[in-house]
PDB file of C-alpha atoms in Angstrom:
ATOM      1  CA  UNK U   1     -17.802 -59.372  20.484  1.00 47.00           C
ATOM      2  CA  UNK U   2     -15.426 -58.004  23.376  1.00 54.00           C
ATOM      3  CA  UNK U   3     -11.945 -58.328  25.498  1.00 60.00           C
ATOM      4  CA  UNK U   4      -8.442 -56.538  26.770  1.00 65.00           C
ATOM      5  CA  UNK U   5      -5.333 -56.447  24.628  1.00 69.00           C
ATOM      6  CA  UNK U   6      -2.003 -55.364  26.726  1.00 69.00           C
ATOM      7  CA  UNK U   7       0.857 -53.374  24.308  1.00 74.00           C
ATOM      8  CA  UNK U   8       4.881 -53.763  24.957  1.00 70.00           C
ATOM      9  CA  UNK U   9       6.418 -51.320  23.167  1.00 75.00           C
ATOM     10  CA  UNK U  10      10.446 -51.000  23.828  1.00 70.00           C
ATOM     11  CA  UNK U  11      11.203 -47.185  23.363  1.00 71.00           C
ATOM     12  CA  UNK U  12      13.562 -44.632  23.539  1.00 75.00           C
ATOM     13  CA  UNK U  13      13.418 -42.193  26.196  1.00 79.00           C
ATOM     14  CA  UNK U  14      15.211 -39.674  24.167  1.00 84.00           C
ATOM     15  CA  UNK U  15      12.141 -40.281  21.283  1.00 83.00           C
ATOM     16  CA  UNK U  16       9.739 -38.070  20.066  1.00 87.00           C
ATOM     17  CA  UNK U  17       5.970 -38.318  20.997  1.00 87.00           C
ATOM     18  CA  UNK U  18       5.721 -38.923  16.971  1.00 89.00           C
ATOM     19  CA  UNK U  19       7.525 -41.487  17.263  1.00 87.00           C
ATOM     20  CA  UNK U  20       5.785 -43.816  20.840  1.00 85.00           C
ATOM     21  CA  UNK U  21       3.094 -43.422  18.651  1.00 87.00           C
ATOM     22  CA  UNK U  22       3.394 -44.336  15.420  1.00 88.00           C
ATOM     23  CA  UNK U  23       5.724 -47.280  18.112  1.00 84.00           C
ATOM     24  CA  UNK U  24       2.643 -48.275  20.139  1.00 84.00           C
ATOM     25  CA  UNK U  25       0.229 -48.356  16.717  1.00 87.00           C
ATOM     26  CA  UNK U  26       3.091 -50.603  15.186  1.00 86.00           C
ATOM     27  CA  UNK U  27       2.804 -52.615  18.014  1.00 82.00           C
ATOM     28  CA  UNK U  28      -1.592 -52.578  18.171  1.00 83.00           C
ATOM     29  CA  UNK U  29      -1.356 -53.833  14.419  1.00 86.00           C
ATOM     30  CA  UNK U  30       0.568 -56.802  15.499  1.00 83.00           C
ATOM     31  CA  UNK U  31      -0.168 -58.757  18.040  1.00 80.00           C
ATOM     32  CA  UNK U  32      -3.999 -58.026  16.863  1.00 82.00           C
ATOM     33  CA  UNK U  33      -2.678 -59.611  13.351  1.00 85.00           C
ATOM     34  CA  UNK U  34      -0.842 -62.698  15.035  1.00 83.00           C
ATOM     35  CA  UNK U  35      -3.773 -63.099  17.854  1.00 78.00           C
ATOM     36  CA  UNK U  36      -6.290 -63.205  15.052  1.00 82.00           C
ATOM     37  CA  UNK U  37      -4.128 -65.587  13.385  1.00 84.00           C
ATOM     38  CA  UNK U  38      -3.563 -67.922  15.795  1.00 80.00           C
ATOM     39  CA  UNK U  39      -7.314 -67.646  17.094  1.00 77.00           C
ATOM     40  CA  UNK U  40      -7.478 -68.577  12.878  1.00 80.00           C
ATOM     41  CA  UNK U  41      -6.037 -71.715  12.747  1.00 78.00           C
ATOM     42  CA  UNK U  42      -7.450 -72.780  16.100  1.00 75.00           C
ATOM     43  CA  UNK U  43     -11.063 -72.112  14.720  1.00 73.00           C
ATOM     44  CA  UNK U  44      -9.724 -74.403  11.628  1.00 66.00           C
ATOM     45  CA  UNK U  45      -8.970 -77.396  13.865  1.00 61.00           C
ATOM     46  CA  UNK U  46     -12.258 -77.254  16.209  1.00 59.00           C
ATOM     47  CA  UNK U  47     -13.961 -77.630  13.130  1.00 57.00           C
ATOM     48  CA  UNK U  48     -13.353 -80.684  12.149  1.00 55.00           C
ATOM     49  CA  UNK U  49     -14.046 -81.656  15.669  1.00 55.00           C
ATOM     50  CA  UNK U  50     -17.448 -79.949  15.248  1.00 54.00           C
ATOM     51  CA  UNK U  51     -17.597 -81.657  12.305  1.00 55.00           C
ATOM     52  CA  UNK U  52     -17.459 -85.171  13.618  1.00 59.00           C
ATOM     53  CA  UNK U  53     -19.508 -84.359  17.228  1.00 59.00           C
ATOM     54  CA  UNK U  54     -22.261 -82.667  15.582  1.00 59.00           C
ATOM     55  CA  UNK U  55     -22.776 -79.223  16.163  1.00 59.00           C
ATOM     56  CA  UNK U  56     -21.275 -77.351  19.439  1.00 57.00           C
ATOM     57  CA  UNK U  57     -21.139 -73.965  20.999  1.00 57.00           C
ATOM     58  CA  UNK U  58     -18.200 -73.030  22.001  1.00 57.00           C
ATOM     59  CA  UNK U  59     -16.628 -69.487  23.351  1.00 60.00           C
ATOM     60  CA  UNK U  60     -13.253 -68.861  21.969  1.00 65.00           C
ATOM     61  CA  UNK U  61     -10.862 -66.839  23.884  1.00 69.00           C
ATOM     62  CA  UNK U  62      -7.894 -65.413  21.649  1.00 71.00           C
ATOM     63  CA  UNK U  63      -4.172 -66.603  23.030  1.00 76.00           C
ATOM     64  CA  UNK U  64      -2.786 -63.616  25.474  1.00 77.00           C
ATOM     65  CA  UNK U  65       0.832 -61.978  25.569  1.00 77.00           C
ATOM     66  CA  UNK U  66       3.809 -63.076  27.872  1.00 76.00           C
ATOM     67  CA  UNK U  67       7.321 -61.480  28.024  1.00 76.00           C
ATOM     68  CA  UNK U  68      10.100 -63.452  28.247  1.00 73.00           C
ATOM     69  CA  UNK U  69      13.293 -60.636  29.947  1.00 72.00           C
ATOM     70  CA  UNK U  70      16.747 -60.958  29.456  1.00 68.00           C
ATOM     71  CA  UNK U  71      17.659 -60.471  32.727  1.00 62.00           C
ATOM     72  CA  UNK U  72      21.296 -58.531  34.134  1.00 65.00           C
ATOM     73  CA  UNK U  73      20.506 -54.881  33.307  1.00 57.00           C
ATOM     74  CA  UNK U  74      19.521 -56.208  29.149  1.00 58.00           C
ATOM     75  CA  UNK U  75      16.357 -54.440  28.180  1.00 60.00           C
ATOM     76  CA  UNK U  76      15.813 -56.436  25.585  1.00 63.00           C
ATOM     77  CA  UNK U  77      12.395 -58.662  25.605  1.00 69.00           C
ATOM     78  CA  UNK U  78      10.679 -61.398  23.833  1.00 72.00           C
ATOM     79  CA  UNK U  79       6.518 -61.665  23.400  1.00 75.00           C
ATOM     80  CA  UNK U  80       5.048 -64.986  22.890  1.00 78.00           C
ATOM     81  CA  UNK U  81       1.612 -65.856  23.327  1.00 77.00           C
ATOM     82  CA  UNK U  82      -0.198 -69.031  25.273  1.00 77.00           C
ATOM     83  CA  UNK U  83      -3.804 -70.602  25.384  1.00 75.00           C
ATOM     84  CA  UNK U  84      -5.930 -70.545  27.959  1.00 73.00           C
ATOM     85  CA  UNK U  85      -4.501 -73.597  29.957  1.00 75.00           C
ATOM     86  CA  UNK U  86      -1.732 -73.497  28.148  1.00 78.00           C
ATOM     87  CA  UNK U  87       1.661 -73.032  30.995  1.00 79.00           C
ATOM     88  CA  UNK U  88       3.185 -70.097  30.178  1.00 78.00           C
ATOM     89  CA  UNK U  89       6.606 -71.575  31.684  1.00 81.00           C
ATOM     90  CA  UNK U  90       6.965 -73.396  28.435  1.00 82.00           C
ATOM     91  CA  UNK U  91       6.890 -70.203  26.249  1.00 79.00           C
ATOM     92  CA  UNK U  92       9.987 -69.777  28.435  1.00 80.00           C
ATOM     93  CA  UNK U  93      11.895 -73.126  27.936  1.00 82.00           C
ATOM     94  CA  UNK U  94      11.222 -72.300  24.005  1.00 81.00           C
ATOM     95  CA  UNK U  95      12.543 -68.481  24.074  1.00 79.00           C
ATOM     96  CA  UNK U  96      15.543 -69.931  26.061  1.00 81.00           C
ATOM     97  CA  UNK U  97      16.426 -72.634  23.170  1.00 83.00           C
ATOM     98  CA  UNK U  98      15.836 -70.166  20.440  1.00 80.00           C
ATOM     99  CA  UNK U  99      18.073 -67.977  22.034  1.00 76.00           C
ATOM    100  CA  UNK U 100      20.026 -70.521  23.822  1.00 78.00           C
ATOM    101  CA  UNK U 101      20.070 -68.346  26.946  1.00 76.00           C
ATOM    102  CA  UNK U 102      19.803 -70.533  30.256  1.00 75.00           C
ATOM    103  CA  UNK U 103      17.063 -70.764  32.753  1.00 72.00           C
ATOM    104  CA  UNK U 104      18.831 -68.251  34.913  1.00 74.00           C
ATOM    105  CA  UNK U 105      20.172 -65.626  32.455  1.00 75.00           C
ATOM    106  CA  UNK U 106      15.493 -65.015  31.252  1.00 76.00           C
ATOM    107  CA  UNK U 107      12.599 -64.000  33.526  1.00 75.00           C
ATOM    108  CA  UNK U 108       9.291 -64.898  32.702  1.00 75.00           C
ATOM    109  CA  UNK U 109       6.593 -61.564  33.120  1.00 70.00           C
ATOM    110  CA  UNK U 110       2.742 -62.901  32.116  1.00 65.00           C
ATOM    111  CA  UNK U 111       1.074 -60.385  33.690  1.00 64.00           C
ATOM    112  CA  UNK U 112       0.573 -58.292  30.846  1.00 61.00           C
ATOM    113  CA  UNK U 113      -3.414 -59.701  30.555  1.00 62.00           C
ATOM    114  CA  UNK U 114      -3.461 -60.232  34.094  1.00 58.00           C
ATOM    115  CA  UNK U 115      -7.092 -60.315  34.870  1.00 53.00           C
ATOM    116  CA  UNK U 116      -8.142 -60.884  31.928  1.00 52.00           C
ATOM    117  CA  UNK U 117      -9.958 -64.076  33.546  1.00 52.00           C
ATOM    118  CA  UNK U 118     -11.809 -61.908  35.207  1.00 52.00           C
ATOM    119  CA  UNK U 119     -12.920 -59.676  33.116  1.00 47.00           C
ATOM    120  CA  UNK U 120     -14.233 -62.336  31.358  1.00 48.00           C
ATOM    121  CA  UNK U 121     -16.036 -64.316  34.830  1.00 52.00           C
ATOM    122  CA  UNK U 122     -17.570 -60.837  34.767  1.00 53.00           C
ATOM    123  CA  UNK U 123     -19.290 -60.578  32.056  1.00 49.00           C
ATOM    124  CA  UNK U 124     -23.053 -60.793  32.269  1.00 51.00           C
ATOM    125  CA  UNK U 125     -24.730 -64.497  31.122  1.00 50.00           C
ATOM    126  CA  UNK U 126     -26.688 -63.845  28.015  1.00 45.00           C
ATOM    127  CA  UNK U 127     -30.592 -63.044  28.882  1.00 45.00           C
ATOM    128  CA  UNK U 128     -32.773 -64.410  26.505  1.00 44.00           C
ATOM    129  CA  UNK U 129     -35.646 -63.101  28.116  1.00 48.00           C
ATOM    130  CA  UNK U 130     -37.328 -59.668  25.808  1.00 49.00           C
ATOM    131  CA  UNK U 131     -36.675 -56.848  26.951  1.00 51.00           C
ATOM    132  CA  UNK U 132     -39.476 -55.309  28.558  1.00 51.00           C
ATOM    133  CA  UNK U 133     -38.909 -52.440  26.506  1.00 51.00           C
ATOM    134  CA  UNK U 134     -39.903 -54.905  23.218  1.00 50.00           C
ATOM    135  CA  UNK U 135     -43.369 -56.315  25.646  1.00 52.00           C
ATOM    136  CA  UNK U 136     -43.717 -52.280  25.754  1.00 54.00           C
ATOM    137  CA  UNK U 137     -43.702 -51.488  22.402  1.00 54.00           C
ATOM    138  CA  UNK U 138     -45.450 -55.100  21.211  1.00 59.00           C
ATOM    139  CA  UNK U 139     -48.505 -54.760  23.091  1.00 64.00           C
ATOM    140  CA  UNK U 140     -49.025 -50.739  21.771  1.00 68.00           C
ATOM    141  CA  UNK U 141     -49.146 -52.475  18.134  1.00 71.00           C
ATOM    142  CA  UNK U 142     -51.380 -55.077  19.098  1.00 76.00           C
ATOM    143  CA  UNK U 143     -53.997 -52.487  20.523  1.00 82.00           C
ATOM    144  CA  UNK U 144     -52.909 -50.192  17.385  1.00 80.00           C
ATOM    145  CA  UNK U 145     -53.953 -53.292  15.402  1.00 83.00           C
ATOM    146  CA  UNK U 146     -56.993 -54.046  16.997  1.00 82.00           C
ATOM    147  CA  UNK U 147     -57.919 -50.468  16.701  1.00 85.00           C
ATOM    148  CA  UNK U 148     -57.795 -50.492  12.545  1.00 85.00           C
ATOM    149  CA  UNK U 149     -59.785 -53.741  12.332  1.00 86.00           C
ATOM    150  CA  UNK U 150     -62.579 -51.833  14.238  1.00 86.00           C
ATOM    151  CA  UNK U 151     -62.222 -48.699  12.373  1.00 88.00           C
ATOM    152  CA  UNK U 152     -62.001 -51.086   9.261  1.00 88.00           C
ATOM    153  CA  UNK U 153     -65.204 -53.055   9.940  1.00 89.00           C
ATOM    154  CA  UNK U 154     -67.147 -49.826  11.586  1.00 88.00           C
ATOM    155  CA  UNK U 155     -66.383 -48.317   8.276  1.00 88.00           C
ATOM    156  CA  UNK U 156     -67.832 -50.900   6.197  1.00 89.00           C
ATOM    157  CA  UNK U 157     -71.143 -51.333   8.153  1.00 88.00           C
ATOM    158  CA  UNK U 158     -71.521 -48.274   7.532  1.00 88.00           C
ATOM    159  CA  UNK U 159     -71.506 -48.497   3.812  1.00 87.00           C
ATOM    160  CA  UNK U 160     -73.426 -51.504   3.672  1.00 87.00           C
ATOM    161  CA  UNK U 161     -75.838 -48.836   6.056  1.00 88.00           C
ATOM    162  CA  UNK U 162     -76.429 -46.952   3.917  1.00 86.00           C
ATOM    163  CA  UNK U 163     -76.533 -48.517   0.920  1.00 86.00           C
ATOM    164  CA  UNK U 164     -79.211 -50.275   2.165  1.00 87.00           C
ATOM    165  CA  UNK U 165     -81.483 -47.994   3.703  1.00 84.00           C
ATOM    166  CA  UNK U 166     -80.427 -44.877   0.966  1.00 73.00           C
TER     167      UNK U 166
END
């Protein structure tokens, strides 16, 4: 499992390092819990689809975090999450309805996790061929097995010859 996750922590400049660490930790745990919950819910939905169609192999990408910032000098930020392929503009519209703010009073910041898709595309494909180190170890093990059999056969042959001629 691999991936990227971004944190967005509002913090007072007069705060201590201990407060900053606590805020970062809380934000990390909260965003991880939300993404995990959303991801698991999407897996349950897909499980019912897979039952109908048979087994299916799917690559899952967790939702990305977007920020909706209230403009006019306010430092208030509202986080939302969007699945791959979903339009972040929809999250902005929903936030406007929830916060009773017109679109012109809010700004969408969806660059928080910019490069996530490039990260996933840069991951190497899974190679089904075994590494060469394993092939070398296997051939060495085969040689040892053949030598052990040869030694066992020679020991049995020597014992039989000894019994015959002695």
